[in-house]
mmCIF file of C-alpha atoms and ligand atoms in Angstrom:
data_model
loop_
_atom_site.group_PDB
_atom_site.id
_atom_site.type_symbol
_atom_site.label_atom_id
_atom_site.label_comp_id
_atom_site.label_asym_id
_atom_site.label_seq_id
_atom_site.Cartn_x
_atom_site.Cartn_y
_atom_site.Cartn_z
ATOM 1 C CA UNK A 1 5.379 86.134 32.531
ATOM 2 C CA UNK A 2 8.153 84.665 31.363
ATOM 3 C CA UNK A 3 7.644 82.598 27.592
ATOM 4 C CA UNK A 4 8.719 79.646 30.072
ATOM 5 C CA UNK A 5 5.885 79.798 31.989
ATOM 6 C CA UNK A 6 3.594 79.976 28.476
ATOM 7 C CA UNK A 7 2.148 76.454 28.077
ATOM 8 C CA UNK A 8 3.018 75.058 25.140
ATOM 9 C CA UNK A 9 -0.823 74.719 22.873
ATOM 10 C CA UNK A 10 -1.577 71.176 21.577
ATOM 11 C CA UNK A 11 -3.527 70.805 18.259
ATOM 12 C CA UNK A 12 -4.751 68.025 17.584
ATOM 13 C CA UNK A 13 -7.271 69.013 14.791
ATOM 14 C CA UNK A 14 -9.924 66.632 15.602
ATOM 15 C CA UNK A 15 -13.376 67.364 13.736
ATOM 16 C CA UNK A 16 -13.624 69.647 10.480
ATOM 17 C CA UNK A 17 -10.971 71.699 8.778
ATOM 18 C CA UNK A 18 -9.496 74.281 10.748
ATOM 19 C CA UNK A 19 -7.063 76.148 9.499
ATOM 20 C CA UNK A 20 -3.989 77.259 12.350
ATOM 21 C CA UNK A 21 -1.765 80.340 11.850
ATOM 22 C CA UNK A 22 1.683 81.390 13.393
ATOM 23 C CA UNK A 23 4.244 83.630 12.666
ATOM 24 C CA UNK A 24 5.905 80.707 12.018
ATOM 25 C CA UNK A 25 6.324 77.325 11.219
ATOM 26 C CA UNK A 26 8.418 74.451 11.099
ATOM 27 C CA UNK A 27 7.893 71.422 9.344
ATOM 28 C CA UNK A 28 11.379 69.745 9.795
ATOM 29 C CA UNK A 29 14.107 71.117 11.030
ATOM 30 C CA UNK A 30 15.529 72.289 7.174
ATOM 31 C CA UNK A 31 12.075 73.762 6.221
ATOM 32 C CA UNK A 32 11.087 77.045 8.288
ATOM 33 C CA UNK A 33 7.854 78.687 6.400
ATOM 34 C CA UNK A 34 7.481 82.191 7.800
ATOM 35 C CA UNK A 35 3.968 83.528 8.192
ATOM 36 C CA UNK A 36 2.053 80.711 7.421
ATOM 37 C CA UNK A 37 -1.029 78.365 8.232
ATOM 38 C CA UNK A 38 -2.053 74.839 8.700
ATOM 39 C CA UNK A 39 -4.819 73.168 7.101
ATOM 40 C CA UNK A 40 -5.839 69.970 9.097
ATOM 41 C CA UNK A 41 -9.011 68.343 9.297
ATOM 42 C CA UNK A 42 -10.121 64.943 11.365
ATOM 43 C CA UNK A 43 -6.795 65.106 13.096
ATOM 44 C CA UNK A 44 -4.500 64.099 9.363
ATOM 45 C CA UNK A 45 -2.590 67.925 8.331
ATOM 46 C CA UNK A 46 -3.995 68.795 4.641
ATOM 47 C CA UNK A 47 -1.689 71.249 3.580
ATOM 48 C CA UNK A 48 0.690 73.709 5.098
ATOM 49 C CA UNK A 49 0.469 77.340 3.741
ATOM 50 C CA UNK A 50 2.345 80.370 2.944
ATOM 51 C CA UNK A 51 0.967 83.842 4.139
ATOM 52 C CA UNK A 52 -2.011 84.447 5.879
ATOM 53 C CA UNK A 53 -5.535 82.633 4.993
ATOM 54 C CA UNK A 54 -8.258 84.740 3.505
ATOM 55 C CA UNK A 55 -10.630 82.465 5.989
ATOM 56 C CA UNK A 56 -11.191 82.391 9.247
ATOM 57 C CA UNK A 57 -8.566 80.960 10.940
ATOM 58 C CA UNK A 58 -6.971 80.479 14.391
ATOM 59 C CA UNK A 59 -4.403 82.643 14.835
ATOM 60 C CA UNK A 60 -1.964 81.332 17.542
ATOM 61 C CA UNK A 61 0.458 84.373 16.898
ATOM 62 C CA UNK A 62 4.304 84.844 17.019
ATOM 63 C CA UNK A 63 5.230 81.882 18.356
ATOM 64 C CA UNK A 64 6.224 78.796 16.578
ATOM 65 C CA UNK A 65 4.136 75.758 15.220
ATOM 66 C CA UNK A 66 5.983 72.945 15.365
ATOM 67 C CA UNK A 67 6.309 68.735 15.600
ATOM 68 C CA UNK A 68 5.249 67.749 19.383
ATOM 69 C CA UNK A 69 8.353 66.441 20.943
ATOM 70 C CA UNK A 70 9.193 62.561 21.398
ATOM 71 C CA UNK A 71 10.703 61.066 24.701
ATOM 72 C CA UNK A 72 11.957 58.198 23.030
ATOM 73 C CA UNK A 73 13.382 56.961 27.042
ATOM 74 C CA UNK A 74 11.817 57.074 30.162
ATOM 75 C CA UNK A 75 10.199 55.113 32.781
ATOM 76 C CA UNK A 76 7.272 56.626 34.194
ATOM 77 C CA UNK A 77 7.272 53.841 36.662
ATOM 78 C CA UNK A 78 10.223 55.780 38.619
ATOM 79 C CA UNK A 79 8.030 58.883 38.748
ATOM 80 C CA UNK A 80 6.883 58.683 42.565
ATOM 81 C CA UNK A 81 11.106 58.306 42.991
ATOM 82 C CA UNK A 82 11.802 62.292 42.455
ATOM 83 C CA UNK A 83 14.287 63.962 44.305
ATOM 84 C CA UNK A 84 14.521 60.549 46.940
ATOM 85 C CA UNK A 85 17.892 59.055 45.565
ATOM 86 C CA UNK A 86 21.083 59.709 46.286
ATOM 87 C CA UNK A 87 23.633 61.018 43.476
ATOM 88 C CA UNK A 88 27.366 61.083 43.594
ATOM 89 C CA UNK A 89 27.635 57.879 45.919
ATOM 90 C CA UNK A 90 28.121 55.883 43.178
ATOM 91 C CA UNK A 91 25.864 53.616 40.889
ATOM 92 C CA UNK A 92 25.543 50.988 42.596
ATOM 93 C CA UNK A 93 24.440 52.764 45.810
ATOM 94 C CA UNK A 94 21.928 54.364 43.545
ATOM 95 C CA UNK A 95 20.712 50.837 42.084
ATOM 96 C CA UNK A 96 20.432 49.754 45.434
ATOM 97 C CA UNK A 97 17.939 52.665 46.951
ATOM 98 C CA UNK A 98 15.890 52.850 44.072
ATOM 99 C CA UNK A 99 14.942 48.479 44.348
ATOM 100 C CA UNK A 100 14.309 49.492 48.177
ATOM 101 C CA UNK A 101 12.491 53.021 47.509
ATOM 102 C CA UNK A 102 10.112 51.485 44.799
ATOM 103 C CA UNK A 103 9.247 48.977 47.351
ATOM 104 C CA UNK A 104 8.604 50.601 50.312
ATOM 105 C CA UNK A 105 6.353 53.060 48.741
ATOM 106 C CA UNK A 106 3.277 51.042 47.505
ATOM 107 C CA UNK A 107 1.088 50.528 44.865
ATOM 108 C CA UNK A 108 -1.221 52.700 45.568
ATOM 109 C CA UNK A 109 1.282 56.079 45.507
ATOM 110 C CA UNK A 110 3.442 54.740 42.016
ATOM 111 C CA UNK A 111 0.261 55.066 40.342
ATOM 112 C CA UNK A 112 -0.762 58.428 41.177
ATOM 113 C CA UNK A 113 2.631 59.789 40.621
ATOM 114 C CA UNK A 114 2.552 57.408 36.868
ATOM 115 C CA UNK A 115 -0.505 59.824 35.985
ATOM 116 C CA UNK A 116 0.883 63.195 37.260
ATOM 117 C CA UNK A 117 3.729 62.571 35.377
ATOM 118 C CA UNK A 118 1.877 61.557 31.708
ATOM 119 C CA UNK A 119 -0.157 65.076 32.692
ATOM 120 C CA UNK A 120 2.440 66.853 32.806
ATOM 121 C CA UNK A 121 3.801 65.291 29.281
ATOM 122 C CA UNK A 122 1.430 66.253 27.246
ATOM 123 C CA UNK A 123 0.645 69.988 28.634
ATOM 124 C CA UNK A 124 4.325 70.006 28.109
ATOM 125 C CA UNK A 125 4.413 68.868 24.255
ATOM 126 C CA UNK A 126 5.640 65.842 25.299
ATOM 127 C CA UNK A 127 3.070 63.751 23.668
ATOM 128 C CA UNK A 128 5.574 60.905 21.732
ATOM 129 C CA UNK A 129 7.178 58.429 24.538
ATOM 130 C CA UNK A 130 8.796 54.935 24.767
ATOM 131 C CA UNK A 131 8.390 54.165 28.313
ATOM 132 C CA UNK A 132 10.347 51.342 29.536
ATOM 133 C CA UNK A 133 8.101 49.028 32.703
ATOM 134 C CA UNK A 134 9.235 46.316 34.170
ATOM 135 C CA UNK A 135 6.163 46.422 36.597
ATOM 136 C CA UNK A 136 3.450 46.697 33.857
ATOM 137 C CA UNK A 137 1.743 49.458 35.675
ATOM 138 C CA UNK A 138 2.156 52.426 33.034
ATOM 139 C CA UNK A 139 0.248 49.894 30.548
ATOM 140 C CA UNK A 140 -3.324 50.838 30.842
ATOM 141 C CA UNK A 141 -2.294 54.728 32.027
ATOM 142 C CA UNK A 142 -1.101 55.056 29.211
ATOM 143 C CA UNK A 143 -3.129 53.148 27.081
ATOM 144 C CA UNK A 144 -6.001 55.588 28.439
ATOM 145 C CA UNK A 145 -3.864 58.887 28.497
ATOM 146 C CA UNK A 146 -3.537 61.235 25.254
ATOM 147 C CA UNK A 147 0.141 59.655 24.979
ATOM 148 C CA UNK A 148 1.418 58.050 21.221
ATOM 149 C CA UNK A 149 4.496 55.512 21.552
ATOM 150 C CA UNK A 150 5.677 52.133 22.490
ATOM 151 C CA UNK A 151 5.286 50.691 25.721
ATOM 152 C CA UNK A 152 8.264 48.526 26.319
ATOM 153 C CA UNK A 153 8.072 45.476 28.657
ATOM 154 C CA UNK A 154 11.668 45.230 30.657
ATOM 155 C CA UNK A 155 13.055 42.200 31.446
ATOM 156 C CA UNK A 156 16.315 41.295 33.857
ATOM 157 C CA UNK A 157 17.872 37.752 34.610
ATOM 158 C CA UNK A 158 18.504 34.296 33.462
ATOM 159 C CA UNK A 159 14.597 33.147 33.415
ATOM 160 C CA UNK A 160 12.803 33.366 30.091
ATOM 161 C CA UNK A 161 9.117 34.776 30.450
ATOM 162 C CA UNK A 162 6.826 32.006 29.420
ATOM 163 C CA UNK A 163 4.721 34.699 28.323
ATOM 164 C CA UNK A 164 5.790 36.893 25.751
ATOM 165 C CA UNK A 165 2.715 39.691 24.306
ATOM 166 C CA UNK A 166 3.647 41.939 21.595
ATOM 167 C CA UNK A 167 1.663 44.165 19.684
ATOM 168 C CA UNK A 168 1.699 46.479 16.839
ATOM 169 C CA UNK A 169 -1.050 49.251 17.465
ATOM 170 C CA UNK A 170 -1.606 52.750 15.720
ATOM 171 C CA UNK A 171 -1.691 54.640 19.325
ATOM 172 C CA UNK A 172 0.304 52.538 21.632
ATOM 173 C CA UNK A 173 2.449 49.399 20.445
ATOM 174 C CA UNK A 174 3.948 47.212 22.825
ATOM 175 C CA UNK A 175 6.878 45.824 22.349
ATOM 176 C CA UNK A 176 10.008 44.520 24.228
ATOM 177 C CA UNK A 177 13.433 45.888 26.540
ATOM 178 C CA UNK A 178 16.699 44.022 27.377
ATOM 179 C CA UNK A 179 17.674 45.506 30.822
ATOM 180 C CA UNK A 180 21.912 45.927 29.873
ATOM 181 C CA UNK A 181 24.063 43.354 28.489
ATOM 182 C CA UNK A 182 25.264 42.860 32.072
ATOM 183 C CA UNK A 183 22.090 41.903 33.928
ATOM 184 C CA UNK A 184 19.956 40.164 31.523
ATOM 185 C CA UNK A 185 21.492 36.439 29.897
ATOM 186 C CA UNK A 186 22.348 36.171 25.992
ATOM 187 C CA UNK A 187 19.285 33.863 25.657
ATOM 188 C CA UNK A 188 17.144 36.241 27.246
ATOM 189 C CA UNK A 189 18.471 39.101 25.018
ATOM 190 C CA UNK A 190 18.374 36.856 21.866
ATOM 191 C CA UNK A 191 14.452 36.089 22.424
ATOM 192 C CA UNK A 192 13.496 39.096 22.981
ATOM 193 C CA UNK A 193 15.582 40.900 20.283
ATOM 194 C CA UNK A 194 13.900 37.878 18.243
ATOM 195 C CA UNK A 195 9.991 38.528 18.990
ATOM 196 C CA UNK A 196 10.510 42.232 18.883
ATOM 197 C CA UNK A 197 11.765 41.645 15.048
ATOM 198 C CA UNK A 198 9.440 39.261 14.151
ATOM 199 C CA UNK A 199 6.533 41.970 14.753
ATOM 200 C CA UNK A 200 8.565 44.588 13.086
ATOM 201 C CA UNK A 201 8.698 46.667 16.370
ATOM 202 C CA UNK A 202 11.652 48.350 17.848
ATOM 203 C CA UNK A 203 13.408 46.465 21.017
ATOM 204 C CA UNK A 204 15.016 48.640 23.864
ATOM 205 C CA UNK A 205 18.197 48.084 25.849
ATOM 206 C CA UNK A 206 20.543 49.602 28.517
ATOM 207 C CA UNK A 207 24.564 49.721 26.902
ATOM 208 C CA UNK A 208 27.363 50.952 27.948
ATOM 209 C CA UNK A 209 26.305 53.070 30.763
ATOM 210 C CA UNK A 210 27.832 52.767 34.039
ATOM 211 C CA UNK A 211 32.063 51.647 34.800
ATOM 212 C CA UNK A 212 30.653 48.436 36.524
ATOM 213 C CA UNK A 213 29.082 47.091 33.335
ATOM 214 C CA UNK A 214 32.259 47.832 31.619
ATOM 215 C CA UNK A 215 34.694 46.197 34.212
ATOM 216 C CA UNK A 216 31.964 43.239 34.316
ATOM 217 C CA UNK A 217 31.834 42.478 30.229
ATOM 218 C CA UNK A 218 35.511 43.318 30.183
ATOM 219 C CA UNK A 219 36.738 41.315 33.052
ATOM 220 C CA UNK A 220 34.186 38.826 33.739
ATOM 221 C CA UNK A 221 34.973 40.100 38.316
ATOM 222 C CA UNK A 222 34.259 42.779 39.839
ATOM 223 C CA UNK A 223 31.659 44.182 42.017
ATOM 224 C CA UNK A 224 28.903 43.722 39.315
ATOM 225 C CA UNK A 225 30.114 39.879 39.087
ATOM 226 C CA UNK A 226 29.867 39.517 42.875
ATOM 227 C CA UNK A 227 26.061 41.426 43.119
ATOM 228 C CA UNK A 228 24.814 38.920 40.206
ATOM 229 C CA UNK A 229 26.407 36.112 42.248
ATOM 230 C CA UNK A 230 24.813 36.959 45.047
ATOM 231 C CA UNK A 231 21.464 36.962 43.653
ATOM 232 C CA UNK A 232 21.570 34.021 42.677
ATOM 233 C CA UNK A 233 21.998 34.625 38.675
ATOM 234 C CA UNK A 234 24.627 32.151 37.026
ATOM 235 C CA UNK A 235 26.770 34.057 34.417
ATOM 236 C CA UNK A 236 29.590 31.439 34.405
ATOM 237 C CA UNK A 237 28.354 30.324 30.703
ATOM 238 C CA UNK A 238 28.089 34.084 29.041
ATOM 239 C CA UNK A 239 30.349 34.855 26.313
ATOM 240 C CA UNK A 240 32.395 37.786 28.002
ATOM 241 C CA UNK A 241 35.582 39.044 28.397
ATOM 242 C CA UNK A 242 37.708 40.948 26.829
ATOM 243 C CA UNK A 243 34.687 42.960 25.210
ATOM 244 C CA UNK A 244 33.260 46.477 25.231
ATOM 245 C CA UNK A 245 29.417 46.297 25.651
ATOM 246 C CA UNK A 246 28.971 47.540 22.776
ATOM 247 C CA UNK A 247 31.355 44.614 21.386
ATOM 248 C CA UNK A 248 29.682 42.456 23.543
ATOM 249 C CA UNK A 249 25.757 43.223 22.379
ATOM 250 C CA UNK A 250 27.212 42.916 18.789
ATOM 251 C CA UNK A 251 28.540 39.304 19.051
ATOM 252 C CA UNK A 252 25.128 38.482 20.037
ATOM 253 C CA UNK A 253 23.725 39.678 16.596
ATOM 254 C CA UNK A 254 21.307 42.570 18.581
ATOM 255 C CA UNK A 255 22.033 45.472 16.665
ATOM 256 C CA UNK A 256 20.085 46.640 13.611
ATOM 257 C CA UNK A 257 17.929 49.246 12.739
ATOM 258 C CA UNK A 258 14.963 48.107 14.848
ATOM 259 C CA UNK A 259 17.248 48.359 18.164
ATOM 260 C CA UNK A 260 17.683 51.020 20.477
ATOM 261 C CA UNK A 261 20.463 51.501 22.232
ATOM 262 C CA UNK A 262 20.181 53.616 25.050
ATOM 263 C CA UNK A 263 23.272 55.363 26.319
ATOM 264 C CA UNK A 264 26.247 54.754 25.029
ATOM 265 C CA UNK A 265 28.409 56.875 27.320
ATOM 266 C CA UNK A 266 31.386 54.775 27.601
ATOM 267 C CA UNK A 267 32.104 54.071 23.856
ATOM 268 C CA UNK A 268 35.783 53.652 22.838
ATOM 269 C CA UNK A 269 36.218 54.539 18.586
ATOM 270 C CA UNK A 270 35.540 51.193 17.913
ATOM 271 C CA UNK A 271 32.465 50.657 19.328
ATOM 272 C CA UNK A 272 30.923 54.134 17.661
ATOM 273 C CA UNK A 273 31.948 52.969 13.817
ATOM 274 C CA UNK A 274 29.992 49.762 15.086
ATOM 275 C CA UNK A 275 27.079 51.407 16.084
ATOM 276 C CA UNK A 276 27.380 53.716 13.169
ATOM 277 C CA UNK A 277 27.675 50.627 10.721
ATOM 278 C CA UNK A 278 24.811 48.728 12.331
ATOM 279 C CA UNK A 279 22.127 51.684 11.544
ATOM 280 C CA UNK A 280 21.046 50.921 15.218
ATOM 281 C CA UNK A 281 19.609 53.456 16.505
ATOM 282 C CA UNK A 282 21.032 55.435 19.695
ATOM 283 C CA UNK A 283 19.207 57.152 22.474
ATOM 284 C CA UNK A 284 21.257 59.610 25.059
ATOM 285 C CA UNK A 285 20.251 60.553 28.164
ATOM 286 C CA UNK A 286 22.813 63.967 29.470
ATOM 287 C CA UNK A 287 20.989 65.191 32.068
ATOM 288 C CA UNK A 288 20.664 61.432 33.651
ATOM 289 C CA UNK A 289 23.938 60.591 32.799
ATOM 290 C CA UNK A 290 25.375 63.970 34.594
ATOM 291 C CA UNK A 291 23.676 62.746 37.707
ATOM 292 C CA UNK A 292 24.524 59.098 37.798
ATOM 293 C CA UNK A 293 28.093 59.041 36.255
ATOM 294 C CA UNK A 294 29.480 62.596 35.976
ATOM 295 C CA UNK A 295 29.583 62.467 32.300
ATOM 296 C CA UNK A 296 28.274 63.021 29.010
ATOM 297 C CA UNK A 297 27.739 60.993 25.986
ATOM 298 C CA UNK A 298 29.798 62.312 22.927
ATOM 299 C CA UNK A 299 27.435 63.139 20.359
ATOM 300 C CA UNK A 300 29.480 65.410 18.305
ATOM 301 C CA UNK A 301 31.467 61.490 17.460
ATOM 302 C CA UNK A 302 28.415 60.288 16.889
ATOM 303 C CA UNK A 303 26.977 61.844 14.322
ATOM 304 C CA UNK A 304 30.474 61.858 12.597
ATOM 305 C CA UNK A 305 30.130 58.226 12.398
ATOM 306 C CA UNK A 306 26.250 58.619 10.791
ATOM 307 C CA UNK A 307 24.540 58.185 14.307
ATOM 308 C CA UNK A 308 21.761 60.395 14.597
ATOM 309 C CA UNK A 309 20.791 59.889 18.559
ATOM 310 C CA UNK A 310 17.325 60.789 20.214
ATOM 311 C CA UNK A 311 16.814 61.925 23.253
ATOM 312 C CA UNK A 312 15.439 60.381 26.380
ATOM 313 C CA UNK A 313 15.016 61.529 30.112
ATOM 314 C CA UNK A 314 15.457 58.633 31.702
ATOM 315 C CA UNK A 315 13.223 58.182 34.999
ATOM 316 C CA UNK A 316 12.435 60.742 37.346
ATOM 317 C CA UNK A 317 14.777 59.286 39.951
ATOM 318 C CA UNK A 318 18.233 60.561 38.220
ATOM 319 C CA UNK A 319 16.667 63.329 36.343
ATOM 320 C CA UNK A 320 14.628 66.522 37.197
ATOM 321 C CA UNK A 321 11.851 66.605 34.395
ATOM 322 C CA UNK A 322 10.708 64.195 31.837
ATOM 323 C CA UNK A 323 10.135 67.169 29.608
ATOM 324 C CA UNK A 324 12.685 67.495 25.800
ATOM 325 C CA UNK A 325 12.659 71.172 26.011
ATOM 326 C CA UNK A 326 14.630 70.703 29.238
ATOM 327 C CA UNK A 327 16.641 68.458 27.597
ATOM 328 C CA UNK A 328 17.588 69.823 24.870
ATOM 329 C CA UNK A 329 18.299 73.253 27.045
ATOM 330 C CA UNK A 330 20.890 71.125 28.714
ATOM 331 C CA UNK A 331 22.233 69.920 25.317
ATOM 332 C CA UNK A 332 22.248 73.204 24.257
ATOM 333 C CA UNK A 333 24.294 75.098 27.361
ATOM 334 C CA UNK A 334 26.485 71.408 27.420
ATOM 335 C CA UNK A 335 27.237 71.363 23.814
ATOM 336 C CA UNK A 336 28.530 74.693 22.366
ATOM 337 C CA UNK A 337 29.441 73.383 18.847
ATOM 338 C CA UNK A 338 26.099 71.557 18.176
ATOM 339 C CA UNK A 339 24.080 73.421 15.414
ATOM 340 C CA UNK A 340 20.311 74.005 17.773
ATOM 341 C CA UNK A 341 18.859 72.450 14.429
ATOM 342 C CA UNK A 342 20.733 69.160 15.294
ATOM 343 C CA UNK A 343 19.212 69.330 18.737
ATOM 344 C CA UNK A 344 15.724 70.371 17.786
ATOM 345 C CA UNK A 345 16.008 67.345 15.647
ATOM 346 C CA UNK A 346 17.427 64.956 18.404
ATOM 347 C CA UNK A 347 14.335 65.861 20.437
ATOM 348 C CA UNK A 348 11.304 65.363 17.249
ATOM 349 C CA UNK A 349 12.423 63.201 14.099
ATOM 350 C CA UNK A 350 15.490 61.554 15.366
ATOM 351 C CA UNK A 351 13.155 60.086 18.744
ATOM 352 C CA UNK A 352 10.164 59.278 15.831
ATOM 353 C CA UNK A 353 12.758 57.229 13.646
ATOM 354 C CA UNK A 354 13.777 55.661 16.838
ATOM 355 C CA UNK A 355 10.300 54.198 18.243
ATOM 356 C CA UNK A 356 9.124 53.592 14.569
ATOM 357 C CA UNK A 357 7.065 56.096 14.139
ATOM 358 C CA UNK A 358 8.724 58.603 11.535
ATOM 359 C CA UNK A 359 5.327 58.610 9.122
ATOM 360 C CA UNK A 360 3.539 59.185 12.268
ATOM 361 C CA UNK A 361 5.520 62.473 13.554
ATOM 362 C CA UNK A 362 8.543 64.170 13.924
ATOM 363 C CA UNK A 363 7.840 66.255 10.998
ATOM 364 C CA UNK A 364 4.791 68.643 9.871
ATOM 365 C CA UNK A 365 3.976 66.532 6.496
ATOM 366 C CA UNK A 366 0.678 66.603 4.537
ATOM 367 C CA UNK A 367 -0.827 63.367 4.897
ATOM 368 C CA UNK A 368 0.504 63.153 8.452
ATOM 369 C CA UNK A 369 -1.620 62.507 11.702
ATOM 370 C CA UNK A 370 -0.153 64.164 14.142
ATOM 371 C CA UNK A 371 -0.565 66.486 16.657
ATOM 372 C CA UNK A 372 0.671 69.796 16.149
ATOM 373 C CA UNK A 373 2.367 71.636 19.440
ATOM 374 C CA UNK A 374 2.722 75.470 19.704
ATOM 375 C CA UNK A 375 5.281 76.598 21.303
ATOM 376 C CA UNK A 376 4.881 80.943 22.723
ATOM 377 C CA UNK A 377 8.150 83.206 21.344
ATOM 378 C CA UNK A 378 8.094 86.787 20.921
ATOM 379 C CA UNK A 379 9.884 89.076 18.509
ATOM 380 C CA UNK A 380 12.277 86.320 17.296
ATOM 381 C CA UNK A 381 14.056 86.298 13.763
ATOM 382 C CA UNK A 382 15.117 83.502 11.043
ATOM 383 C CA UNK A 383 18.647 83.606 12.439
ATOM 384 C CA UNK A 384 18.035 82.248 16.503
ATOM 385 C CA UNK A 385 14.585 80.833 15.517
ATOM 386 C CA UNK A 386 15.995 77.162 16.610
ATOM 387 C CA UNK A 387 17.977 78.459 19.115
ATOM 388 C CA UNK A 388 15.325 80.169 20.650
ATOM 389 C CA UNK A 389 13.121 76.859 21.079
ATOM 390 C CA UNK A 390 15.785 74.464 22.004
ATOM 391 C CA UNK A 391 17.207 77.021 24.769
ATOM 392 C CA UNK A 392 13.793 77.068 26.098
ATOM 393 C CA UNK A 393 13.349 80.495 27.790
HETATM 394 ZN ZN1 ZN B 401 16.544 53.710 31.560
#
């Protein structure tokens, strides 16, 4: 059995005082304890100690106790579309097949696959999520699940919804997402942003993902313009033209620390500076980008501009798994210049910050009410600890 076959162990620490020991404890990427134990009570971390406890403890072994993973951007409601859409035939074809396929599947199968995906997330230690939903079917499922995070109700087009529901909660908060600058009217995007901002919750939006999007915002014509017109969306009053998607949403006032810009794939140097200055959060989904667009986001340049990207998988319609361990392993393999500690932070603390949950998780700190993850690893030394975790071997 390889290490990869061994399941992550989730320690929820409910009930009385418990001690959990392991060969390694990662509090965050800059604080590692070798041979230590965590003291928890009622799910809250009381303390992290060095050495072995004198009292009874649960000894997990030679692996690592670490913060759970954060999948900052996924669409659970598309889980039934796994392995059923064409890659490499262009983004438009993919979007059209997605819409057709989703309609043909039926609610019951969609729901069953969401439940399966939620179970998979929990078992692999991906305990915090930013779920994007247009249909709303995932809401009751994740509310009942052991997962935490934000449910983003996503809107697109030009209709302004008559009812908007936003709520800040301990476990799952409800916020809003605009689909993208090329699919949603500027008025709709501004209203959604304003509502989520007033509640102090993050607002999520796909930005600068496809060439069609960039072409439309720059040239005010092209395949996408025709597509919108054919769907009866009147975009003639949108203030686009001669802009990049990032510059455009910046001109709409959408960029601030409570906005999550998802993808940022087609961005130039000026866009990077705009994103960096705005302190907006950025979430990258490299495996999905590779499958749908054959290219990868410039993570190194983001970091140079002061951006700390979070990680998402996007949906199973464009990616093999919803597991951030797999996303980190992909980044490790495709970005040889990135420090494994940075990749680890992308899958934990950066996601927690993007979702506004950094006082709850992302690190293992005293007073945090967060589950703890145990990842089995054997014969690991301090030098290659992070590399071994993110390479998911
Ligand atoms: Zn997405």
